[in-house]
Each structure stands twice: as structure tokens, then as C-alpha cells.
Coordinates of N, CA and C in Angstrom, one line a residue:
Chain O
S1 N 207.2 -17.4 202.9 CA 207.9 -17.9 201.7 C 209.3 -17.2 201.6
Q2 N 210.2 -17.8 200.9 CA 211.5 -17.2 200.8 C 211.7 -16.4 199.6
T3 N 212.5 -15.4 199.7 CA 212.7 -14.4 198.5 C 214.2 -14.0 198.5
I4 N 214.7 -14.0 197.4 CA 216.2 -13.6 197.2 C 216.2 -12.3 196.4
H5 N 217.0 -11.4 196.8 CA 217.1 -10.0 196.2 C 218.6 -9.9 195.8
Q6 N 218.7 -9.2 194.7 CA 220.0 -8.9 194.1 C 220.0 -7.5 193.7
W7 N 221.0 -6.6 193.9 CA 221.1 -5.4 193.3 C 222.5 -4.8 193.2
P8 N 222.8 -3.9 192.2 CA 221.8 -3.5 191.3 C 221.5 -4.5 190.2
A9 N 220.5 -4.2 189.4 CA 220.1 -5.1 188.2 C 221.1 -5.0 187.1
T10 N 221.5 -3.7 186.9 CA 222.5 -3.6 185.8 C 223.6 -2.5 186.3
L11 N 224.8 -2.7 185.8 CA 225.9 -1.9 186.2 C 226.9 -1.7 185.1
V12 N 227.3 -0.5 184.9 CA 228.4 -0.3 183.9 C 229.4 0.4 184.6
Q13 N 230.6 -0.2 184.6 CA 231.7 0.3 185.4 C 233.1 0.4 184.5
P14 N 233.9 1.4 184.8 CA 235.2 1.5 184.0 C 236.2 0.5 184.5
V15 N 237.1 0.1 183.7 CA 238.1 -0.8 184.1 C 239.0 0.0 185.3
G16 N 239.3 -0.8 186.3 CA 240.0 -0.4 187.4 C 239.2 0.1 188.5
S17 N 237.9 0.2 188.4 CA 237.0 0.7 189.4 C 236.6 -0.4 190.3
P18 N 236.2 -0.1 191.6 CA 235.8 -1.1 192.5 C 234.3 -1.7 192.2
L19 N 234.0 -2.8 192.8 CA 232.8 -3.3 192.6 C 232.1 -3.9 193.9
S20 N 230.9 -3.8 194.1 CA 230.2 -4.3 195.2 C 228.8 -4.7 194.8
L21 N 228.5 -6.0 194.8 CA 227.2 -6.6 194.4 C 226.6 -7.1 195.7
E22 N 225.4 -6.9 196.0 CA 224.8 -7.4 197.2 C 223.6 -8.4 196.9
C23 N 223.6 -9.3 197.8 CA 222.6 -10.4 197.7 C 222.0 -10.6 199.1
T24 N 220.6 -10.6 199.2 CA 220.1 -10.9 200.5 C 218.9 -12.0 200.4
V25 N 218.6 -12.8 201.4 CA 217.7 -13.7 201.3 C 216.8 -13.5 202.5
E26 N 215.5 -13.6 202.2 CA 214.5 -13.5 203.3 C 213.7 -14.7 203.5
G27 N 213.2 -15.0 204.7 CA 212.3 -16.1 204.9 C 213.0 -17.4 205.3
T28 N 214.3 -17.4 205.5 CA 214.9 -18.6 205.9 C 216.2 -18.2 206.7
S29 N 216.7 -19.3 207.4 CA 217.8 -19.0 208.3 C 219.0 -20.0 207.9
N30 N 220.2 -19.4 208.0 CA 221.4 -20.2 207.8 C 221.4 -21.0 206.4
P31 N 221.0 -20.1 205.4 CA 221.1 -20.8 204.0 C 222.5 -20.9 203.5
N32 N 222.7 -21.9 202.6 CA 223.9 -21.9 201.8 C 223.8 -20.9 200.8
L33 N 224.8 -20.1 200.5 CA 224.7 -19.0 199.5 C 225.9 -19.2 198.5
Y34 N 225.6 -18.7 197.3 CA 226.5 -19.0 196.1 C 226.5 -17.7 195.2
W35 N 227.7 -17.4 194.6 CA 227.8 -16.5 193.6 C 228.3 -17.2 192.4
Y36 N 227.5 -17.0 191.3 CA 227.9 -17.5 189.9 C 228.1 -16.4 189.0
R37 N 228.9 -16.7 187.9 CA 229.0 -15.8 186.8 C 228.7 -16.5 185.5
Q38 N 228.0 -15.9 184.6 CA 227.5 -16.5 183.3 C 227.9 -15.6 182.3
A39 N 228.8 -16.1 181.4 CA 229.2 -15.3 180.2 C 228.2 -15.5 179.2
A40 N 228.0 -14.6 178.2 CA 227.0 -14.6 177.1 C 227.0 -16.0 176.5
G41 N 225.8 -16.6 176.5 CA 225.5 -17.9 175.9 C 226.2 -19.0 176.5
R42 N 226.7 -18.9 177.7 CA 227.4 -20.0 178.3 C 226.7 -20.5 179.6
G43 N 227.3 -21.5 180.2 CA 226.8 -22.0 181.4 C 227.2 -21.3 182.6
L44 N 227.0 -21.8 183.8 CA 227.3 -21.0 185.1 C 228.6 -21.5 185.6
Q45 N 229.4 -20.5 186.0 CA 230.7 -20.8 186.7 C 230.5 -20.4 188.1
L46 N 230.6 -21.4 189.0 CA 230.6 -21.0 190.4 C 231.8 -20.3 190.8
L47 N 231.6 -19.2 191.5 CA 232.8 -18.3 191.9 C 233.0 -18.5 193.5
F48 N 232.0 -18.4 194.3 CA 232.1 -18.6 195.7 C 230.9 -19.2 196.3
Y49 N 231.1 -19.9 197.4 CA 229.9 -20.3 198.2 C 230.2 -20.4 199.6
S50 N 229.1 -20.3 200.4 CA 229.3 -20.0 201.9 C 228.3 -20.9 202.6
V51 N 228.6 -21.6 203.6 CA 227.8 -22.4 204.4 C 227.4 -21.7 205.8
G52 N 228.0 -20.6 206.1 CA 227.7 -19.9 207.2 C 228.4 -18.5 207.3
I53 N 228.2 -17.7 208.3 CA 228.7 -16.4 208.4 C 230.2 -16.5 208.5
G54 N 230.9 -15.7 207.7 CA 232.3 -15.6 207.7 C 233.0 -16.9 207.0
Q55 N 232.2 -17.8 206.4 CA 232.8 -19.0 205.8 C 232.6 -18.9 204.3
I56 N 233.7 -18.8 203.7 CA 233.7 -18.5 202.2 C 234.6 -19.5 201.5
S57 N 234.1 -20.2 200.6 CA 235.0 -21.1 199.7 C 235.1 -20.5 198.4
S58 N 236.3 -20.4 197.9 CA 236.5 -19.8 196.5 C 236.8 -20.9 195.6
E59 N 236.1 -20.9 194.4 CA 236.2 -21.9 193.4 C 237.1 -21.6 192.3
V60 N 237.3 -20.3 192.0 CA 238.0 -19.9 190.9 C 238.9 -18.7 191.2
P61 N 240.3 -18.8 191.0 CA 241.2 -17.7 191.4 C 240.9 -16.6 190.5
Q62 N 240.7 -15.4 191.0 CA 240.5 -14.2 190.2 C 240.6 -13.0 191.1
N63 N 240.3 -11.9 190.6 CA 240.3 -10.6 191.4 C 239.1 -10.3 192.1
L64 N 238.2 -11.3 192.3 CA 237.0 -11.0 193.0 C 237.1 -11.7 194.4
S65 N 236.3 -11.1 195.3 CA 236.3 -11.7 196.7 C 234.8 -11.7 197.1
A66 N 234.5 -12.4 198.1 CA 233.2 -12.5 198.7 C 233.2 -12.4 200.1
S67 N 232.1 -11.9 200.7 CA 232.0 -11.8 202.2 C 230.5 -12.1 202.6
R68 N 230.5 -12.7 203.8 CA 229.1 -12.9 204.4 C 229.1 -12.3 205.7
P69 N 228.8 -11.0 205.8 CA 228.8 -10.3 207.1 C 227.6 -10.7 208.0
Q70 N 226.5 -11.1 207.4 CA 225.3 -11.5 208.2 C 224.8 -12.8 207.6
D71 N 224.0 -13.5 208.4 CA 223.5 -14.8 208.0 C 222.9 -14.9 206.6
R72 N 222.1 -13.8 206.2 CA 221.4 -13.8 205.0 C 221.8 -12.8 204.0
Q73 N 223.1 -12.4 204.1 CA 223.7 -11.4 203.2 C 225.0 -11.8 202.7
F74 N 225.1 -11.8 201.3 CA 226.3 -12.2 200.6 C 226.7 -11.1 199.7
I75 N 228.0 -10.7 199.7 CA 228.5 -9.6 199.0 C 229.7 -10.0 198.1
L76 N 229.6 -9.6 196.8 CA 230.7 -9.9 195.9 C 231.4 -8.6 195.6
S77 N 232.7 -8.6 195.7 CA 233.5 -7.4 195.7 C 234.7 -7.6 194.7
S78 N 235.2 -6.4 194.3 CA 236.4 -6.3 193.5 C 237.0 -5.0 193.9
K79 N 238.4 -5.0 194.0 CA 239.0 -3.7 194.2 C 239.3 -3.0 192.8
K80 N 239.6 -3.7 191.8 CA 239.8 -3.2 190.6 C 239.2 -4.1 189.5
L81 N 238.2 -3.7 188.8 CA 237.7 -4.5 187.7 C 238.5 -4.6 186.5
L82 N 238.4 -5.8 185.8 CA 239.0 -6.0 184.6 C 237.9 -6.1 183.5
L83 N 238.3 -6.0 182.3 CA 237.4 -6.1 181.1 C 236.7 -7.5 181.3
S84 N 237.5 -8.6 181.6 CA 237.0 -10.0 181.6 C 236.0 -10.2 182.8
D85 N 235.8 -9.2 183.6 CA 234.9 -9.4 184.7 C 233.4 -9.2 184.2
S86 N 233.2 -8.6 183.0 CA 231.9 -8.5 182.5 C 231.1 -9.8 182.4
G87 N 229.9 -9.7 182.7 CA 229.1 -10.9 182.6 C 227.8 -10.8 183.4
F88 N 227.2 -11.8 183.6 CA 225.8 -11.9 184.3 C 226.1 -12.6 185.6
Y89 N 225.9 -11.8 186.7 CA 226.3 -12.4 188.1 C 225.0 -12.9 188.8
L90 N 225.0 -14.1 189.2 CA 223.8 -14.6 189.9 C 224.1 -15.1 191.3
C91 N 223.2 -14.8 192.2 CA 223.3 -15.2 193.5 C 222.2 -16.3 193.7
A92 N 222.6 -17.2 194.5 CA 221.6 -18.3 194.8 C 221.7 -18.8 196.2
W93 N 220.6 -19.5 196.7 CA 220.7 -20.1 198.0 C 220.1 -21.5 198.0
S94 N 220.6 -22.3 198.9 CA 219.9 -23.6 199.1 C 219.7 -23.9 200.6
R95 N 218.8 -24.8 200.8 CA 218.4 -24.9 202.3 C 219.2 -25.8 203.1
Y96 N 219.5 -27.0 202.7 CA 220.2 -27.9 203.6 C 221.6 -28.2 203.2
S97 N 221.9 -28.5 201.9 CA 223.3 -28.8 201.5 C 223.5 -28.1 200.2
S98 N 224.8 -28.1 199.8 CA 225.2 -27.3 198.5 C 224.9 -28.2 197.3
T99 N 224.3 -29.3 197.5 CA 223.9 -30.1 196.3 C 222.3 -30.2 196.3
D100 N 221.7 -29.5 197.2 CA 220.2 -29.4 197.2 C 219.8 -28.5 196.0
T101 N 218.4 -28.4 195.8 CA 217.9 -27.4 194.9 C 218.3 -26.0 195.3
Q102 N 218.7 -25.3 194.3 CA 219.2 -24.0 194.4 C 218.0 -23.0 193.9
Y103 N 218.0 -21.8 194.6 CA 217.0 -20.8 194.2 C 217.7 -19.5 193.9
F104 N 217.5 -19.0 192.7 CA 218.3 -18.0 192.1 C 217.6 -16.6 192.2
G105 N 218.6 -15.5 192.4 CA 218.0 -14.3 192.3 C 217.9 -13.8 190.9
P106 N 217.5 -12.5 190.6 CA 217.3 -12.1 189.3 C 218.6 -11.8 188.4
G107 N 219.7 -11.6 189.2 CA 220.9 -11.4 188.4 C 221.3 -9.9 188.3
T108 N 222.6 -9.7 188.1 CA 223.1 -8.4 187.9 C 223.9 -8.5 186.6
R109 N 223.6 -7.6 185.6 CA 224.3 -7.5 184.4 C 225.4 -6.5 184.5
L110 N 226.7 -7.0 184.5 CA 227.8 -6.0 184.8 C 228.6 -5.9 183.4
T111 N 228.8 -4.7 183.0 CA 229.6 -4.3 181.8 C 230.8 -3.5 182.2
V112 N 231.9 -4.0 182.0 CA 233.2 -3.2 182.4 C 233.7 -2.7 181.0
L113 N 233.9 -1.4 181.0 CA 234.3 -0.7 179.8 C 235.7 -0.1 179.9
Chain Q
S1 N 235.7 -32.6 180.5 CA 234.9 -31.7 181.4 C 234.1 -32.5 182.5
Q2 N 234.1 -31.9 183.7 CA 233.4 -32.6 184.7 C 231.9 -32.2 184.6
Q3 N 231.5 -31.3 183.8 CA 230.2 -30.8 183.9 C 229.2 -31.8 183.2
G4 N 227.9 -31.6 183.5 CA 226.9 -32.2 182.7 C 226.9 -31.5 181.4
E5 N 226.6 -32.2 180.4 CA 226.7 -31.6 179.0 C 225.3 -31.8 178.3
E6 N 224.7 -30.7 178.0 CA 223.4 -30.8 177.3 C 223.5 -31.0 175.9
D7 N 222.5 -31.6 175.3 CA 222.5 -31.8 173.8 C 221.0 -31.8 173.4
P8 N 220.6 -31.1 172.3 CA 221.4 -30.3 171.5 C 221.8 -28.9 172.2
Q9 N 222.6 -28.1 171.6 CA 223.0 -26.8 172.1 C 221.8 -25.9 171.8
A10 N 221.1 -26.1 170.7 CA 219.9 -25.3 170.4 C 218.9 -26.2 169.7
L11 N 217.6 -25.9 169.9 CA 216.5 -26.5 169.4 C 215.3 -25.6 169.1
S12 N 214.9 -25.7 167.9 CA 213.8 -24.8 167.3 C 212.5 -25.7 166.9
I13 N 211.4 -25.5 167.5 CA 210.2 -26.2 167.3 C 209.0 -25.4 167.1
Q14 N 207.9 -25.9 166.7 CA 206.6 -25.2 166.7 C 205.8 -25.5 167.8
E15 N 205.0 -24.6 168.2 CA 204.0 -24.8 169.3 C 203.3 -26.1 169.1
G16 N 203.1 -26.8 170.2 CA 202.3 -28.0 170.1 C 203.2 -29.3 169.9
E17 N 204.4 -29.0 169.4 CA 205.4 -30.1 169.3 C 206.0 -30.4 170.6
N18 N 206.6 -31.7 170.8 CA 207.4 -32.0 171.9 C 208.9 -31.5 171.8
A19 N 209.5 -31.3 172.9 CA 210.9 -30.9 172.9 C 211.6 -31.9 173.8
T20 N 212.7 -32.5 173.3 CA 213.5 -33.3 174.1 C 215.0 -32.9 174.2
M21 N 215.5 -32.7 175.4 CA 216.8 -32.3 175.6 C 217.4 -33.4 176.4
N22 N 218.8 -33.6 176.1 CA 219.6 -34.6 176.9 C 220.7 -34.0 177.6
C23 N 221.1 -34.8 178.6 CA 222.2 -34.3 179.5 C 223.1 -35.6 179.8
S24 N 224.4 -35.4 179.6 CA 225.2 -36.5 179.9 C 226.2 -36.0 181.0
Y25 N 226.7 -37.0 181.8 CA 227.6 -36.6 182.9 C 228.6 -37.7 183.0
K26 N 229.7 -37.3 183.8 CA 230.9 -38.2 183.8 C 231.0 -39.3 184.9
T27 N 230.7 -38.8 186.2 CA 230.8 -39.7 187.3 C 229.5 -40.0 188.0
S28 N 229.5 -40.9 189.0 CA 228.3 -41.1 189.7 C 227.7 -40.0 190.3
I29 N 226.3 -40.0 190.5 CA 225.7 -38.8 191.1 C 224.6 -39.4 192.2
N30 N 224.3 -38.4 193.0 CA 223.2 -38.7 193.9 C 221.9 -38.1 193.4
N31 N 222.0 -37.0 192.6 CA 220.7 -36.5 192.0 C 221.1 -35.7 190.9
L32 N 220.1 -35.4 190.0 CA 220.2 -34.7 188.8 C 219.1 -33.7 188.7
Q33 N 219.4 -32.4 188.5 CA 218.3 -31.4 188.4 C 218.2 -30.7 187.1
W34 N 217.0 -30.3 186.8 CA 216.8 -29.5 185.5 C 216.4 -28.1 186.0
Y35 N 216.9 -27.1 185.3 CA 216.6 -25.7 185.6 C 216.2 -25.0 184.2
R36 N 215.3 -24.0 184.3 CA 215.1 -23.2 183.1 C 215.5 -21.6 183.4
Q37 N 216.0 -21.0 182.3 CA 216.4 -19.6 182.5 C 215.7 -19.0 181.3
N38 N 214.9 -17.9 181.6 CA 214.4 -17.0 180.5 C 215.5 -16.0 180.4
S39 N 215.5 -15.5 179.2 CA 216.6 -14.5 178.7 C 216.7 -13.3 179.8
G40 N 218.0 -13.2 180.3 CA 218.3 -12.1 181.2 C 217.7 -12.3 182.5
R41 N 217.2 -13.5 182.9 CA 216.7 -13.6 184.3 C 217.5 -14.7 185.0
G42 N 217.1 -15.0 186.3 CA 217.8 -16.1 187.1 C 217.2 -17.4 186.7
L43 N 217.9 -18.4 187.2 CA 217.4 -19.8 186.9 C 216.3 -20.2 187.8
V44 N 215.4 -21.1 187.3 CA 214.3 -21.6 188.0 C 214.4 -23.0 188.1
H45 N 214.2 -23.6 189.2 CA 214.3 -25.1 189.4 C 213.0 -25.7 188.8
L46 N 213.3 -26.8 188.0 CA 212.0 -27.4 187.4 C 211.8 -28.8 188.1
I47 N 212.9 -29.6 188.2 CA 212.6 -31.0 188.7 C 213.9 -31.5 189.2
L48 N 213.8 -32.4 190.3 CA 215.0 -33.1 190.7 C 214.7 -34.6 190.7
I49 N 215.6 -35.4 190.2 CA 215.5 -36.8 190.1 C 216.7 -37.5 190.8
R50 N 216.4 -38.3 191.6 CA 217.4 -39.0 192.4 C 218.0 -40.2 191.7
S51 N 219.1 -40.7 192.1 CA 219.9 -41.7 191.4 C 219.1 -43.0 191.4
N52 N 218.2 -43.2 192.4 CA 217.5 -44.5 192.4 C 216.1 -44.4 191.7
E53 N 215.9 -43.3 191.0 CA 214.6 -43.1 190.3 C 214.9 -43.1 188.8
R54 N 214.0 -43.7 188.0 CA 214.2 -43.7 186.6 C 213.4 -42.7 185.8
E55 N 212.3 -42.3 186.3 CA 211.3 -41.4 185.7 C 210.6 -40.6 186.6
K56 N 210.4 -39.3 186.2 CA 209.7 -38.4 187.1 C 208.9 -37.5 186.2
H57 N 207.7 -37.1 186.7 CA 206.8 -36.2 186.0 C 206.5 -35.0 186.7
S58 N 206.3 -33.9 186.0 CA 205.8 -32.6 186.6 C 205.0 -31.9 185.6
G59 N 203.8 -31.9 185.6 CA 202.9 -31.2 184.6 C 203.3 -31.8 183.3
R60 N 203.7 -30.9 182.4 CA 204.1 -31.2 181.0 C 205.5 -31.7 180.9
L61 N 206.2 -31.8 182.0 CA 207.6 -32.2 182.0 C 207.7 -33.7 182.3
R62 N 208.6 -34.4 181.6 CA 209.0 -35.7 182.0 C 210.5 -35.8 181.9
V63 N 211.0 -36.3 183.0 CA 212.5 -36.5 183.1 C 212.8 -38.0 183.4
T64 N 213.8 -38.5 182.6 CA 214.2 -39.8 182.7 C 215.7 -39.7 183.1
L65 N 216.1 -40.8 183.8 CA 217.5 -40.9 184.2 C 218.0 -42.3 184.0
D66 N 219.1 -42.5 183.3 CA 219.7 -43.7 183.1 C 221.2 -43.7 183.6
T67 N 221.3 -44.2 184.8 CA 222.6 -44.2 185.5 C 223.6 -45.1 184.9
S68 N 223.2 -46.1 184.1 CA 224.2 -47.0 183.5 C 224.8 -46.3 182.3
K69 N 224.0 -45.4 181.7 CA 224.5 -44.6 180.5 C 225.0 -43.2 181.0
K70 N 224.8 -42.8 182.3 CA 225.1 -41.6 182.8 C 224.5 -40.5 181.9
S71 N 223.2 -40.6 181.8 CA 222.5 -39.6 180.9 C 221.0 -39.5 181.5
S72 N 220.5 -38.2 181.1 CA 219.1 -37.9 181.5 C 218.5 -37.2 180.4
S73 N 217.2 -37.2 180.2 CA 216.5 -36.5 179.2 C 215.3 -35.7 179.8
L74 N 215.0 -34.5 179.3 CA 214.0 -33.7 179.7 C 213.1 -33.6 178.5
L75 N 211.8 -34.0 178.7 CA 210.8 -33.9 177.6 C 209.7 -32.9 178.0
I76 N 209.4 -32.0 177.2 CA 208.4 -31.0 177.4 C 207.4 -31.3 176.3
T77 N 206.2 -31.8 176.7 CA 205.2 -32.0 175.8 C 204.2 -30.9 175.5
A78 N 203.7 -31.0 174.3 CA 202.7 -29.9 173.8 C 203.3 -28.5 174.1
S79 N 204.5 -28.2 173.6 CA 205.3 -27.0 174.0 C 204.5 -25.6 173.6
R80 N 204.7 -24.7 174.3 CA 204.0 -23.4 174.1 C 205.2 -22.4 173.8
A81 N 204.8 -21.2 173.3 CA 205.8 -20.1 173.1 C 206.4 -19.7 174.4
A82 N 205.7 -19.8 175.6 CA 206.2 -19.4 176.8 C 207.3 -20.4 177.3
D83 N 207.5 -21.5 176.7 CA 208.5 -22.5 177.0 C 209.9 -22.1 176.5
T84 N 209.9 -21.1 175.6 CA 211.1 -20.5 175.1 C 212.1 -20.1 176.2
A85 N 213.3 -20.7 176.3 CA 214.1 -20.4 177.4 C 215.3 -21.3 177.2
S86 N 216.3 -21.1 177.9 CA 217.4 -22.1 178.1 C 217.3 -23.1 179.2
Y87 N 217.6 -24.2 178.9 CA 217.4 -25.4 180.0 C 218.8 -26.0 180.4
F88 N 219.0 -26.0 181.7 CA 220.3 -26.6 182.2 C 220.1 -27.8 183.1
C89 N 221.0 -28.8 182.9 CA 221.0 -29.8 183.9 C 222.2 -29.5 184.9
A90 N 222.0 -30.0 186.1 CA 223.0 -29.8 187.2 C 223.1 -31.1 188.0
T91 N 224.3 -31.4 188.2 CA 224.5 -32.7 189.0 C 225.5 -32.4 190.1
D92 N 225.5 -33.3 191.0 CA 226.4 -33.2 192.2 C 227.7 -33.9 191.8
Q93 N 227.7 -35.1 191.2 CA 228.8 -35.8 190.8 C 229.9 -36.0 191.8
G94 N 229.4 -36.1 193.1 CA 230.3 -36.4 194.2 C 231.0 -35.1 194.7
Y95 N 230.9 -34.0 194.1 CA 231.5 -32.8 194.5 C 230.6 -32.1 195.6
S96 N 231.2 -31.1 196.2 CA 230.5 -30.5 197.3 C 229.4 -29.6 196.8
T97 N 229.5 -29.2 195.6 CA 228.5 -28.2 195.1 C 227.9 -28.7 193.6
L98 N 226.9 -28.1 193.2 CA 226.4 -28.5 191.9 C 227.3 -28.0 190.8
T99 N 227.3 -28.8 189.7 CA 227.9 -28.3 188.4 C 226.9 -28.3 187.4
F100 N 226.8 -27.2 186.8 CA 225.8 -26.9 185.7 C 226.4 -27.1 184.3
G101 N 225.6 -27.6 183.4 CA 226.0 -27.7 182.0 C 225.8 -26.4 181.3
K102 N 226.2 -26.4 180.0 CA 226.2 -25.1 179.3 C 224.8 -24.7 178.7
G103 N 223.9 -25.8 178.8 CA 222.5 -25.5 178.5 C 222.0 -25.7 177.1
T104 N 220.8 -26.0 176.9 CA 220.1 -26.1 175.6 C 219.2 -24.8 175.5
M105 N 219.4 -24.1 174.3 CA 218.5 -23.0 174.1 C 217.2 -23.5 173.3
L106 N 216.1 -23.4 173.9 CA 214.8 -23.8 173.2 C 214.0 -22.6 172.6
L107 N 213.7 -22.7 171.3 CA 212.8 -21.7 170.8 C 211.6 -22.3 170.3
V108 N 210.4 -21.9 170.8 CA 209.2 -22.4 170.4 C 208.4 -21.3 169.6
S109 N 208.1 -21.6 168.4 CA 207.5 -20.5 167.5 C 206.1 -20.8 167.5
P110 N 205.3 -19.6 167.5 CA 203.8 -19.8 167.5 C 203.3 -20.3 166.2

């Protein structure tokens, strides 16, 4: 069976500090991978998605970046966090295409102070 | 907005009652999906209905799709306190990725 991991679960960071969130998927190969951000009480905003190693599509211009160094690893980064980066970050994967069923990780709650 | 839009934004019912949530979208789709999110957790896929289907069932869930009205409904029958969560619809709408609505918050009181 497939499993998706995200860490850390919660993170409190000062403004201007760097960020690195990691997501890994087990039990499948060549998944499509996604990073979403969810503001309190709001829907999901797609930040990045990847259809293969080194292939990243950015949906929203911001001070965040994503990388996929390995087939089942997806990393969300920032060099300098802003207050507006606070939110709930979700990683997800899908099997065949980016409009198929998506399977979500447990999320990371990021608070920027 | 290009997103699916859920209605109502919030719904409060008693255990045993049925809960109905609606989703409207703007353009043609290949499929529509419903997800559930418990507070502070990731989303969980509930059901997928394709554009050539009109109704689909899964346990206590019933989903309908009306492509002429560009709308879908999710019915949860005989609701339980454990059904308390936010429910999101997601559509492809011809884009390369899914777009999620803002969700309906369902509260089921014992």
C-alpha cells in the first residue's frame, strides 16, 4: 500500500528565516506530486506540482520554491519567510495524471512570527 | 472564479439527519471529486464521478452530477458525529490540475 509522509507536523519560524518542508511517498513509483497551502477556513491553493524528477510547475508567484531531487521526494523551500507564508501546507500525490484522485499527507502547520 | 464553489459554507445538523452539500463549477469537466477534511488533517478522497455518470453511491454517501447545470451534490444519509468535517469538491475543468472549492463545514451534533 502507498503512504505519504510530511514533516515537520508543526513549525514556528521568525520572519526572514529559511524554510524546508519535506514530503515523501512510499509504495509507488513516478507519482505526480503537489504542494498546496490552505489559509484558515479557506480552500486549497496549489503552489507547485511535479510530474517527474526535476520537473516543477509553479502555479503562484511567491517567495517559495520546490524541488524534486528523487522520484518520491518533494521539498518546499523558502530563503526568507514572510508573515503571509503562515498557513497549513499539504503535500499530495496522484498515480496517473494530475486530475486523478489525489492522496494527501497529514500536513504541516507553519506559523511565521 | 474558476474554482468549484460549495454551498452552503456551513451546515449544522443533528445526528441521524441527512446532510446535503452542493458544488457548482464554471466550465466542462471530465470528472468531479469530493474530499473530506477533518480539522487539522489532510484531505481524504471520498468519491469520484465522471462526466458521463449521473449518480454514484458509496456507503452512506450519494453523489449526483448534472452537467447541464454544472453542479453536483453530496448527500450524507443518517449522519453521525464522526461525519463532522469540511467537505470539498474538486474538478479538472479542462485544466492540467484539480481545482478545489472553499468547502462546506459540516457540524453534526449528538
